[in-house]
PDB file of C-alpha atoms and ligand atoms in Angstrom:
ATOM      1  CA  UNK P 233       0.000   0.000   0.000  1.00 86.00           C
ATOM      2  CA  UNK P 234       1.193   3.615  -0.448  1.00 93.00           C
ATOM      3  CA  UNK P 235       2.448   5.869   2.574  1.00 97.00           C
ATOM      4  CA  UNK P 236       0.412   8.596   0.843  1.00 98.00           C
ATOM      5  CA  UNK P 237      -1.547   9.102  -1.979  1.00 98.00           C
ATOM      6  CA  UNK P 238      -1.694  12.872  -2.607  1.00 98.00           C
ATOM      7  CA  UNK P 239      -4.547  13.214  -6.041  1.00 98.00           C
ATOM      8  CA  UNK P 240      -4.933  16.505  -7.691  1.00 98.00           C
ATOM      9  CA  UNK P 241      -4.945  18.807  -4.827  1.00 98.00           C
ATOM     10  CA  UNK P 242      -5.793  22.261  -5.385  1.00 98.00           C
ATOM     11  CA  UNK P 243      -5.662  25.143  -2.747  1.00 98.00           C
ATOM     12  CA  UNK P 244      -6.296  29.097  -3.434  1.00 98.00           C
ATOM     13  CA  UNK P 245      -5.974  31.833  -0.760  1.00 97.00           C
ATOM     14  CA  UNK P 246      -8.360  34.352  -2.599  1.00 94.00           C
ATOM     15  CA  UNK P 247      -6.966  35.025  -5.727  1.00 94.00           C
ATOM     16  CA  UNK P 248      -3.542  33.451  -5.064  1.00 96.00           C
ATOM     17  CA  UNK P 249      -3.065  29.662  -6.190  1.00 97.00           C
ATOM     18  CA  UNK P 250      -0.800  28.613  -3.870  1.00 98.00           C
ATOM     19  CA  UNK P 251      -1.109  24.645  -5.303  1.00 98.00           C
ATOM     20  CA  UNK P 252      -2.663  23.989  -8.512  1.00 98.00           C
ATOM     21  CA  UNK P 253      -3.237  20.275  -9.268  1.00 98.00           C
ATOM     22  CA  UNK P 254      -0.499  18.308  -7.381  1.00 98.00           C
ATOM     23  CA  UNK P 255      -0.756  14.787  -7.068  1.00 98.00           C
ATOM     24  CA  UNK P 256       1.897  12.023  -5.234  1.00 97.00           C
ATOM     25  CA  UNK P 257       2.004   8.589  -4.589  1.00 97.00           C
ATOM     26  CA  UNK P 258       4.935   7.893  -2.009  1.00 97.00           C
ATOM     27  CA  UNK P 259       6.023   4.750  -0.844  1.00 95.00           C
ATOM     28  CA  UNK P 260       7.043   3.644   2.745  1.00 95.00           C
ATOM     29  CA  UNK P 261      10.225   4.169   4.265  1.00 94.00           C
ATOM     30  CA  UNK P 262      11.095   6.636   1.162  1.00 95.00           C
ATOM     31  CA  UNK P 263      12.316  10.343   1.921  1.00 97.00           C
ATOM     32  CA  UNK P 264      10.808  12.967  -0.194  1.00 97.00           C
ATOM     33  CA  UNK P 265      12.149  16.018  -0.684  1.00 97.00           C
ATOM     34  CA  UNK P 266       9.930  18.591  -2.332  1.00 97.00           C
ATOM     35  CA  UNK P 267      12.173  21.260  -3.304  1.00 93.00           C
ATOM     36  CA  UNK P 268      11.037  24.460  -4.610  1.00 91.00           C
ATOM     37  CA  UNK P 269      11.589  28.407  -4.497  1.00 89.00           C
ATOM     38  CA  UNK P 270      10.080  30.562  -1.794  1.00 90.00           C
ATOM     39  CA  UNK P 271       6.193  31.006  -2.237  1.00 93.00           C
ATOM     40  CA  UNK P 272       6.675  27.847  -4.765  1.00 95.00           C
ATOM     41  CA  UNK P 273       3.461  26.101  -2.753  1.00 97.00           C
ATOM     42  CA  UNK P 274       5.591  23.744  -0.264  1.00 96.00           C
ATOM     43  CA  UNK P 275       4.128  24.645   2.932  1.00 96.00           C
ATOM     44  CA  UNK P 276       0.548  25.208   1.594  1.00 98.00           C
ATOM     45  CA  UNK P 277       1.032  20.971   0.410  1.00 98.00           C
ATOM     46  CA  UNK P 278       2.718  20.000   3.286  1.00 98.00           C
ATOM     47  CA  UNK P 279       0.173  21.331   5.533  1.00 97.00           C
ATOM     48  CA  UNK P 280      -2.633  19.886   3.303  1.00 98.00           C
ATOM     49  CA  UNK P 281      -0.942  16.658   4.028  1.00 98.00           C
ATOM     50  CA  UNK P 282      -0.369  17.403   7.491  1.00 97.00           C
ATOM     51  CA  UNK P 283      -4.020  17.741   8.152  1.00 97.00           C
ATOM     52  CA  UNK P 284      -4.058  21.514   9.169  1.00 96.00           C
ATOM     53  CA  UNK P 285      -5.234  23.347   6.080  1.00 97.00           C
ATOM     54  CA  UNK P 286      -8.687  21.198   3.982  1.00 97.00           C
ATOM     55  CA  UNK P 287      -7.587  21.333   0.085  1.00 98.00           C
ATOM     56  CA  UNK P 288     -10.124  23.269  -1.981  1.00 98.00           C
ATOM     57  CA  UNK P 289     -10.820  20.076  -4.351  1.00 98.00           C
ATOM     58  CA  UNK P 290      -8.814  16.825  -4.793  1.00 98.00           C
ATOM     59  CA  UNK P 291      -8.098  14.282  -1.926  1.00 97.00           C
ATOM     60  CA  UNK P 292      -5.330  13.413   0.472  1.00 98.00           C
ATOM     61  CA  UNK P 293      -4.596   9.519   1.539  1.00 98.00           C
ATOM     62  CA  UNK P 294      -2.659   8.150   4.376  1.00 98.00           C
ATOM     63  CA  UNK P 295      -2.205   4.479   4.916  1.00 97.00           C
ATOM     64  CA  UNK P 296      -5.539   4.727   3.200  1.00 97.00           C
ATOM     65  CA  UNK P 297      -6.958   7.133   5.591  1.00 97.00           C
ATOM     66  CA  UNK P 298      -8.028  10.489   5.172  1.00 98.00           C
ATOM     67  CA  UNK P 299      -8.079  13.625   7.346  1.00 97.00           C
ATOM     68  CA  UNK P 300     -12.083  14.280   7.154  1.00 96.00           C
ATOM     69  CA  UNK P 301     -12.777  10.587   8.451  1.00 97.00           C
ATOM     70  CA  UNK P 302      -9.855   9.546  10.347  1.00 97.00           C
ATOM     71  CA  UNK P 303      -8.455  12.281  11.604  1.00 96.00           C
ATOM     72  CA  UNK P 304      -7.544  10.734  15.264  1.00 94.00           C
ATOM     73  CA  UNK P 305      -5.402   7.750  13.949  1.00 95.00           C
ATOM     74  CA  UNK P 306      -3.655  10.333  11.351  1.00 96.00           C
ATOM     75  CA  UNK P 307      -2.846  11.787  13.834  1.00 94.00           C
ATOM     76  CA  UNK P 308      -0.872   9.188  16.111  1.00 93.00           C
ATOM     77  CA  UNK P 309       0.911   8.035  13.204  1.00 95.00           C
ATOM     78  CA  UNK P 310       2.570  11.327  11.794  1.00 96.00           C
ATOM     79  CA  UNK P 311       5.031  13.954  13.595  1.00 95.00           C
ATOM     80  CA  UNK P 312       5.568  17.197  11.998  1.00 94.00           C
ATOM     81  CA  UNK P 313       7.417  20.417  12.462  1.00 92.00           C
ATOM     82  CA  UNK P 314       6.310  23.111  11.296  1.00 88.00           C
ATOM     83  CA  UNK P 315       7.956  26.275   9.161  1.00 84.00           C
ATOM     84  CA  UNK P 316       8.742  28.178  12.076  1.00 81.00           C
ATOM     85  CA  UNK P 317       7.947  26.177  15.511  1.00 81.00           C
ATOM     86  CA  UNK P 318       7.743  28.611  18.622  1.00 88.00           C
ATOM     87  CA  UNK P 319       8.238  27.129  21.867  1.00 94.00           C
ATOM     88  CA  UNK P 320       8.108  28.856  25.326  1.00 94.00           C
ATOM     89  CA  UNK P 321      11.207  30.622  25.557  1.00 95.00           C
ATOM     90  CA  UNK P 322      11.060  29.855  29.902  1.00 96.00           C
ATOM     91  CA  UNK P 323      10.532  26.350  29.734  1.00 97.00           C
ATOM     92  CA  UNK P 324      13.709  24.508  29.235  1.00 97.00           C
ATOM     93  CA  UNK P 325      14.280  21.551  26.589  1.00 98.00           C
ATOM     94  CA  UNK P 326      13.679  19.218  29.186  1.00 98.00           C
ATOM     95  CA  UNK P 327      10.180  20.702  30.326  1.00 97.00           C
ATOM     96  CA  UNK P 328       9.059  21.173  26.835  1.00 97.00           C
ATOM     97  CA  UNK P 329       9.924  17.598  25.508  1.00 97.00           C
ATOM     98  CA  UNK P 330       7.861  16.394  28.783  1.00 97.00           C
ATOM     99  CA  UNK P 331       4.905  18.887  27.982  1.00 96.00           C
ATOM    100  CA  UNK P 332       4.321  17.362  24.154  1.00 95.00           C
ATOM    101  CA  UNK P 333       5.212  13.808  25.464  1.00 96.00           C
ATOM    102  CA  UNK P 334       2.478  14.244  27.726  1.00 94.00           C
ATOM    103  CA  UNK P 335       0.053  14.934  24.705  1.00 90.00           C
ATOM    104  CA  UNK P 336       0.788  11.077  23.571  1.00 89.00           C
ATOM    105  CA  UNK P 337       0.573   9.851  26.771  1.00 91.00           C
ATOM    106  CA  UNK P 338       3.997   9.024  26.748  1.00 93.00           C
ATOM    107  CA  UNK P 339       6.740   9.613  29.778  1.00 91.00           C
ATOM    108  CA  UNK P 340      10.179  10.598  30.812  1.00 94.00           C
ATOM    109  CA  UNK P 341      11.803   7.480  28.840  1.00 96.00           C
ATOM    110  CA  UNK P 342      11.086   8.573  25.406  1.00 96.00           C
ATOM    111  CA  UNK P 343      11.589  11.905  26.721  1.00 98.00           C
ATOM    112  CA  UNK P 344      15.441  10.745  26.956  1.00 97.00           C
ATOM    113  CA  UNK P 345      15.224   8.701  24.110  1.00 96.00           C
ATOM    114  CA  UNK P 346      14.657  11.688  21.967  1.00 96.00           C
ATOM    115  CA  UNK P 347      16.843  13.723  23.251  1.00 97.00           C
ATOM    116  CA  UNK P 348      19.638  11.281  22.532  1.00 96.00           C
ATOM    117  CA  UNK P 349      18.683  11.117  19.113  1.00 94.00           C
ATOM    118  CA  UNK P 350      18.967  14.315  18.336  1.00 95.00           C
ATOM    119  CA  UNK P 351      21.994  14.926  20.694  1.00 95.00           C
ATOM    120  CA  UNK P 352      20.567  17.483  23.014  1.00 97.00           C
ATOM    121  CA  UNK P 353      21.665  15.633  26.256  1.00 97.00           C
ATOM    122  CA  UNK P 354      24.489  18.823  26.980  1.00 97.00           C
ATOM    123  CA  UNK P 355      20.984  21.300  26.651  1.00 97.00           C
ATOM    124  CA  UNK P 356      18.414  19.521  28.520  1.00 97.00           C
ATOM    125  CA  UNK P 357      18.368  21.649  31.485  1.00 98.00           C
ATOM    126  CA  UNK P 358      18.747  25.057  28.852  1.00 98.00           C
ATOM    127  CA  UNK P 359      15.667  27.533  28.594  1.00 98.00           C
ATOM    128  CA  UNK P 360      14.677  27.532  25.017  1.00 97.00           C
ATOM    129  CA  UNK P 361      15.156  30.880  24.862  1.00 96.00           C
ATOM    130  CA  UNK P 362      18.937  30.651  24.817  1.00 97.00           C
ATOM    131  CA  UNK P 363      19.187  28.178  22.604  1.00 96.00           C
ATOM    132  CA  UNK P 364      20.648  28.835  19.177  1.00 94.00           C
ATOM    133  CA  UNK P 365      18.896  28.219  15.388  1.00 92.00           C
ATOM    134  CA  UNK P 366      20.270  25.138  15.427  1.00 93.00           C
ATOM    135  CA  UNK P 367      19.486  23.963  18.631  1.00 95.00           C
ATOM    136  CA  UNK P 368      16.074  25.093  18.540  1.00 95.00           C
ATOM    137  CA  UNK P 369      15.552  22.912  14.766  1.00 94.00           C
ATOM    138  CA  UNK P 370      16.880  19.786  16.631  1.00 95.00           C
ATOM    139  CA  UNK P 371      14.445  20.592  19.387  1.00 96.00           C
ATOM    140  CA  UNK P 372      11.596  20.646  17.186  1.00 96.00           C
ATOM    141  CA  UNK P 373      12.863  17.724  15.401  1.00 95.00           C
ATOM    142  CA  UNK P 374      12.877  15.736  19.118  1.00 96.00           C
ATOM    143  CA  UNK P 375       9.159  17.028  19.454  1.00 96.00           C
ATOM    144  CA  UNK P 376       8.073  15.292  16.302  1.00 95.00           C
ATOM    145  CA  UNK P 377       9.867  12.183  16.878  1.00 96.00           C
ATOM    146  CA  UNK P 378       8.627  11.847  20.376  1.00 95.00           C
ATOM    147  CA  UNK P 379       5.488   9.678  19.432  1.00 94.00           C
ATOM    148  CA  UNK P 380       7.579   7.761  16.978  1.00 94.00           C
ATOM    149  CA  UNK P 381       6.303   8.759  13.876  1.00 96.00           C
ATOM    150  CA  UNK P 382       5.804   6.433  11.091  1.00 97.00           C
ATOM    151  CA  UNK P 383       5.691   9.214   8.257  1.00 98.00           C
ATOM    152  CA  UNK P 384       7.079  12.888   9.246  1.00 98.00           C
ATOM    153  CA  UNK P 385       6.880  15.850   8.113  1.00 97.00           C
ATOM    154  CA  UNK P 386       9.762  18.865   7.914  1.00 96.00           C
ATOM    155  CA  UNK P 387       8.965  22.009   6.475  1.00 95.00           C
ATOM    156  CA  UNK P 388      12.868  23.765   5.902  1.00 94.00           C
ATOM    157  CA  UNK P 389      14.055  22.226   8.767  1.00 93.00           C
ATOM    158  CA  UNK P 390      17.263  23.882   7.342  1.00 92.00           C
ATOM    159  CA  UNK P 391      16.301  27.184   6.209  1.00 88.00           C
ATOM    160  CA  UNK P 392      18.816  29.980   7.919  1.00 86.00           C
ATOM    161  CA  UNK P 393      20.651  27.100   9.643  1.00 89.00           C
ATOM    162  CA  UNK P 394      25.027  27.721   9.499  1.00 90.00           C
ATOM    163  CA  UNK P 395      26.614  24.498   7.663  1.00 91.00           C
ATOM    164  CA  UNK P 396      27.993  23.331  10.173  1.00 92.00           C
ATOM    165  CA  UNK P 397      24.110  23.156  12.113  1.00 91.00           C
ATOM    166  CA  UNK P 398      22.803  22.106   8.884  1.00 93.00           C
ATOM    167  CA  UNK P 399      25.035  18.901   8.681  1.00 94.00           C
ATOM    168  CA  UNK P 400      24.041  18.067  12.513  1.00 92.00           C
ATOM    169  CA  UNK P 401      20.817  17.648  11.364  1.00 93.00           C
ATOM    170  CA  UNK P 402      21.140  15.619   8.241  1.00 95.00           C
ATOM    171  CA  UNK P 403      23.550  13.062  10.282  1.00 95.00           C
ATOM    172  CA  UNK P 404      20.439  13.391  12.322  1.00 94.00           C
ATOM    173  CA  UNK P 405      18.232  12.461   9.759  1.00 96.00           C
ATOM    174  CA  UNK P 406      20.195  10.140   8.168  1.00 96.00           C
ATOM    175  CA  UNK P 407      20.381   7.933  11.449  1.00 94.00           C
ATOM    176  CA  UNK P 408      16.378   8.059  11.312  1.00 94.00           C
ATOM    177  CA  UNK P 409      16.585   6.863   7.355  1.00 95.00           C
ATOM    178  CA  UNK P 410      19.024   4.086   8.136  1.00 94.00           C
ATOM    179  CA  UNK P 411      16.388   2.232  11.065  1.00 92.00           C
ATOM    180  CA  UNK P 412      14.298   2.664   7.655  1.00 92.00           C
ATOM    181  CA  UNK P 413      10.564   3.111  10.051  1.00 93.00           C
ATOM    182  CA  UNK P 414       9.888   6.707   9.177  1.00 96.00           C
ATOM    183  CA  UNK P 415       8.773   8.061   6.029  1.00 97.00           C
ATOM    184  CA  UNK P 416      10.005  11.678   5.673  1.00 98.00           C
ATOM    185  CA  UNK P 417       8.426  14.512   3.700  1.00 98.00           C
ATOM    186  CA  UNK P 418      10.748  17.486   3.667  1.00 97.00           C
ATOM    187  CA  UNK P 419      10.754  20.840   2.418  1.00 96.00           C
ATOM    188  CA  UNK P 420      14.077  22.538   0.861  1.00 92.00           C
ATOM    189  CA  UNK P 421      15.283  25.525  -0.993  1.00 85.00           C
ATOM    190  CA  UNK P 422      18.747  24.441  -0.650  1.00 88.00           C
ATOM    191  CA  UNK P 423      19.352  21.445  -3.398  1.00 85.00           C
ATOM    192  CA  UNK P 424      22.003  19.797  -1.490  1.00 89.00           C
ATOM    193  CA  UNK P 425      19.949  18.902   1.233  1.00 92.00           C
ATOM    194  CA  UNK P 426      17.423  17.507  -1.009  1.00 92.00           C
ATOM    195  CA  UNK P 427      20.515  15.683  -2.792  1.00 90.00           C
ATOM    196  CA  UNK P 428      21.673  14.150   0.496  1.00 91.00           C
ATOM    197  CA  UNK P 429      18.740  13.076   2.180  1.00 94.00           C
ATOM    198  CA  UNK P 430      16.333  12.044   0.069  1.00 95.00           C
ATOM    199  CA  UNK P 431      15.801   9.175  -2.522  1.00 91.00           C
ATOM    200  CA  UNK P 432      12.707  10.878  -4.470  1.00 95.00           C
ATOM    201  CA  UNK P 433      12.643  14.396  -5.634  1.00 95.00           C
ATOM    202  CA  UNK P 434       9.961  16.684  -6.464  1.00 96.00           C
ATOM    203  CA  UNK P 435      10.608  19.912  -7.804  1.00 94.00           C
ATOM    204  CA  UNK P 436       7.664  22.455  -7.843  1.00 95.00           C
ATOM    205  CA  UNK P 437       7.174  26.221  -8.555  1.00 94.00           C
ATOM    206  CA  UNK P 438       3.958  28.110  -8.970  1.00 95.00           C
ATOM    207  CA  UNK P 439       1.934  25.139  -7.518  1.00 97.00           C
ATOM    208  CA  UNK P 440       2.766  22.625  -9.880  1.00 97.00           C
ATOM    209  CA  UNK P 441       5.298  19.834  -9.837  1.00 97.00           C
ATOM    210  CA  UNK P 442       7.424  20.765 -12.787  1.00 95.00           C
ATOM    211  CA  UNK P 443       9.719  17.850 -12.736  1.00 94.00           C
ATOM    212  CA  UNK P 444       9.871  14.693  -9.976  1.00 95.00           C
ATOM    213  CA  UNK P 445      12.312  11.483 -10.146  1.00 95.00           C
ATOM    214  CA  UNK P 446      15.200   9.675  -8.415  1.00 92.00           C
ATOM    215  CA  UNK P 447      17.893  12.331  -8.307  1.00 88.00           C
ATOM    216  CA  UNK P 448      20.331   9.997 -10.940  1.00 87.00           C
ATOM    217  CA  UNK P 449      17.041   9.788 -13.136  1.00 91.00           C
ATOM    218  CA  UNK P 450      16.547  13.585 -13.042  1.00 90.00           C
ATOM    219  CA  UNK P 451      20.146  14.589 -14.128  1.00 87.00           C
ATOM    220  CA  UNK P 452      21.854  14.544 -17.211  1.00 86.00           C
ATOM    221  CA  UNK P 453      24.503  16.170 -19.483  1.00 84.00           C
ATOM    222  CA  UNK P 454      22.814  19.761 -19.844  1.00 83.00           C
ATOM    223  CA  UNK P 455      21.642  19.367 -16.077  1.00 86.00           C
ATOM    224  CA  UNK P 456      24.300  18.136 -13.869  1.00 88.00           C
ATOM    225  CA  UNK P 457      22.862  19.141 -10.456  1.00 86.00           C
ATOM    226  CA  UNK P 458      19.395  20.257  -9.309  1.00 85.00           C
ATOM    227  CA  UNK P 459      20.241  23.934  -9.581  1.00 85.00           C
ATOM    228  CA  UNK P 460      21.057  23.656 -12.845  1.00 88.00           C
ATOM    229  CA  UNK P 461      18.152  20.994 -13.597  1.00 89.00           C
ATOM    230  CA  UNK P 462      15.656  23.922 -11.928  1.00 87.00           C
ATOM    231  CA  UNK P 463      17.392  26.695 -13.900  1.00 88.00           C
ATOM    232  CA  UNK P 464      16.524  24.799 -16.956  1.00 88.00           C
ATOM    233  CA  UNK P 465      12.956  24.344 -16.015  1.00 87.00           C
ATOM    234  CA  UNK P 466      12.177  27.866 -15.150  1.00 85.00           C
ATOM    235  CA  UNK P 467      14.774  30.103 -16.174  1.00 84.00           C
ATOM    236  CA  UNK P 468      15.289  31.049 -12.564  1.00 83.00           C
ATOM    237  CA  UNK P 469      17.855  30.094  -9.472  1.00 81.00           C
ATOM    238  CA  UNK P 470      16.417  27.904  -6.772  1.00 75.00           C
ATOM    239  CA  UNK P 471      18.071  30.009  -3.906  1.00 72.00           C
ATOM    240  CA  UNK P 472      17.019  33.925  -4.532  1.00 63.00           C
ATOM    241  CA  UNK P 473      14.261  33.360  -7.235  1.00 56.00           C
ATOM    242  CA  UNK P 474      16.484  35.817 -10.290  1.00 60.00           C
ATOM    243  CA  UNK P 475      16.096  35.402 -13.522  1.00 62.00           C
ATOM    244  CA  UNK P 476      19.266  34.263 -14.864  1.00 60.00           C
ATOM    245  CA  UNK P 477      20.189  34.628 -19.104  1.00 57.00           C
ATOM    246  CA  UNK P 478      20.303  31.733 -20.562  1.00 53.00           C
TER     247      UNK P 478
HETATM  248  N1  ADP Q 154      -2.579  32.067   4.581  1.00 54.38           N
HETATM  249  C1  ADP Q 154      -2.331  32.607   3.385  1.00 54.38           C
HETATM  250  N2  ADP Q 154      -3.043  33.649   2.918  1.00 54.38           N
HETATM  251  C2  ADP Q 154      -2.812  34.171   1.706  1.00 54.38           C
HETATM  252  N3  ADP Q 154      -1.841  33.746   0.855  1.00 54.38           N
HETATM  253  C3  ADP Q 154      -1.085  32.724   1.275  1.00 54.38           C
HETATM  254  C4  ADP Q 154      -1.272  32.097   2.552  1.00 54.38           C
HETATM  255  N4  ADP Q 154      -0.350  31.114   2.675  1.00 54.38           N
HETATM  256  C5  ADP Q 154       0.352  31.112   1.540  1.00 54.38           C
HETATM  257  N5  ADP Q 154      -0.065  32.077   0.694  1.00 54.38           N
HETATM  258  C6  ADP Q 154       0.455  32.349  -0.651  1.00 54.38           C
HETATM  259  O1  ADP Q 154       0.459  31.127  -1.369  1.00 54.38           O
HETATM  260  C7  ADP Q 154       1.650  31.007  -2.145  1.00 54.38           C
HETATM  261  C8  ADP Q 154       2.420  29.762  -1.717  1.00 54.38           C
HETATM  262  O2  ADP Q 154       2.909  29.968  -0.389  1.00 54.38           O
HETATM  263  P1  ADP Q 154       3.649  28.846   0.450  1.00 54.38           P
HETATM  264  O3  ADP Q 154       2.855  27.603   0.373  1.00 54.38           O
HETATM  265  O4  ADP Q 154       3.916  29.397   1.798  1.00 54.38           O
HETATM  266  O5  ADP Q 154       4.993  28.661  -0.383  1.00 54.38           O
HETATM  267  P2  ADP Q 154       6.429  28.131   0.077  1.00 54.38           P
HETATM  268  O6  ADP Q 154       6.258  27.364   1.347  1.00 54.38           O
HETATM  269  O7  ADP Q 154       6.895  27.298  -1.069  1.00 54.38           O
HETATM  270  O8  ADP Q 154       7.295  29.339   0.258  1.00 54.38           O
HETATM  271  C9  ADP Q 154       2.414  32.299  -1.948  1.00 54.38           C
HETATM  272  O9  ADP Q 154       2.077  33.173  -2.997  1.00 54.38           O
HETATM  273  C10 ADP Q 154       1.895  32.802  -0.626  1.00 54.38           C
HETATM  274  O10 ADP Q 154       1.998  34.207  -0.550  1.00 54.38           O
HETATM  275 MG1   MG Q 155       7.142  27.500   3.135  1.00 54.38          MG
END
């Protein structure tokens, strides 16, 4: 059975169509990255599939379940993180892993589980507030794992993250991808993430997928990497959206 079936969604915020006819069929275990400019229509799909925002027509499938029927078990199978996660900037990381683990019904052990995993044992008695960018990503991260998510969702998990933070949290995810239990639906601007991480790539601007594959099956002699490959789709740069001459 598919992870998710996602079939001709379309979503429009007045007159903006932020996703216009996307459909996806991912299978378990695989990570996804859909990788796209800003305002390209990732977090409007990710949150469709998340269950937060209804689609205006077309339909959304998990495990064969969808949000308008079976909204509670959706909801104990996925862990998400959203585009920008706020914690309370008092509570420490400690405190605020024990406050969502508490929301599963789940206690202190998985508490340190998750913190292991995403190597925040040096931080557990820190206030959020003075943690850094980093820090803070990997905290969200430990949230979404806590209720150990079969398919999880990461919108830029990455986005304004140094390198050397960035790489933490792809080691991170990496780990996750190697126990092969979690399907992973991420969102990217930057194509090396997408090339590191993920097995299936879907590139989308304007609310449409423009181009999707196996990153070997999407390159070729005039596209050698993804920038390039999105260059020649749109005539732009993933990273700052400019028209480049061709
Ligand atoms: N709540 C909203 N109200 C109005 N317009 C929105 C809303 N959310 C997103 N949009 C618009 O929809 C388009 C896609 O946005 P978004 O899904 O956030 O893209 P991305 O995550 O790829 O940057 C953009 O033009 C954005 O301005
Ligand atoms: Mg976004």
């Amino acid at each position: 059975m598919l992870q998710i079936a996602v079939n001709n969604v379309f979503k429009s915020f007045k007159d903006v169509k932020a996703v216009r006819g996307i459909s996806l069929a991912i299978e378990p275990g695989k990570f996804v990255a859909i990788l796209g400019p800003n305002g390209a229509g990732k977090t409007t799909l990710v949150e469709m599939m998340e269950g937060l925002r209804k689609p205006d027509s077309g339909e959304i499938i998990i495990q064969g379940k969808t949000w308008q029927k079976q909204e509670k078990e959706l909801r104990k199978i996925i862990g998400l993180s959203l585009q920008e996660t706020r914690f309370s900037e008092k509570l420490t990381v400690y405190e605020t892993l024990i406050l969502f683990a508490g929301f599963f019904e789940l206690g202190d052990e998985r508490v340190n589980e998750v913190i292991g995993l995403t190597g925040l044992e040096s931080k557990q008695k820190s206030p959020v507030g003075t943690l850094s960018g980093g820090q803070r990503q990997r905290l969200a991260l430990a949230v979404a794992l806590l209720n150990h998510p079969q398919v999880l969702f990461l919108d830029e998990p990455t986005t304004g993250l140094d390198p050397h933070s960035r790489l933490d949290l792809w080691n991170i995810l990496k780990a996750l991808k190697d126990q092969g239990e979690t399907t992973l639906i991420l969102t990217t601007h930057y194509m090396e993430e997408a090339e590191s991480l993920c097995d299936y790539i879907i590139i989308i601007d304007e609310g449409k997928i423009l181009k999707e594959g196996k990153l070997e099956d999407l390159l070729d002699e005039n596209a050698r990497n993804l920038d390039e490959l999105f260059i020649s789709l749109t005539g732009k740069t993933l990273k700052d959206n400019q028209t480049v001459l061709l």
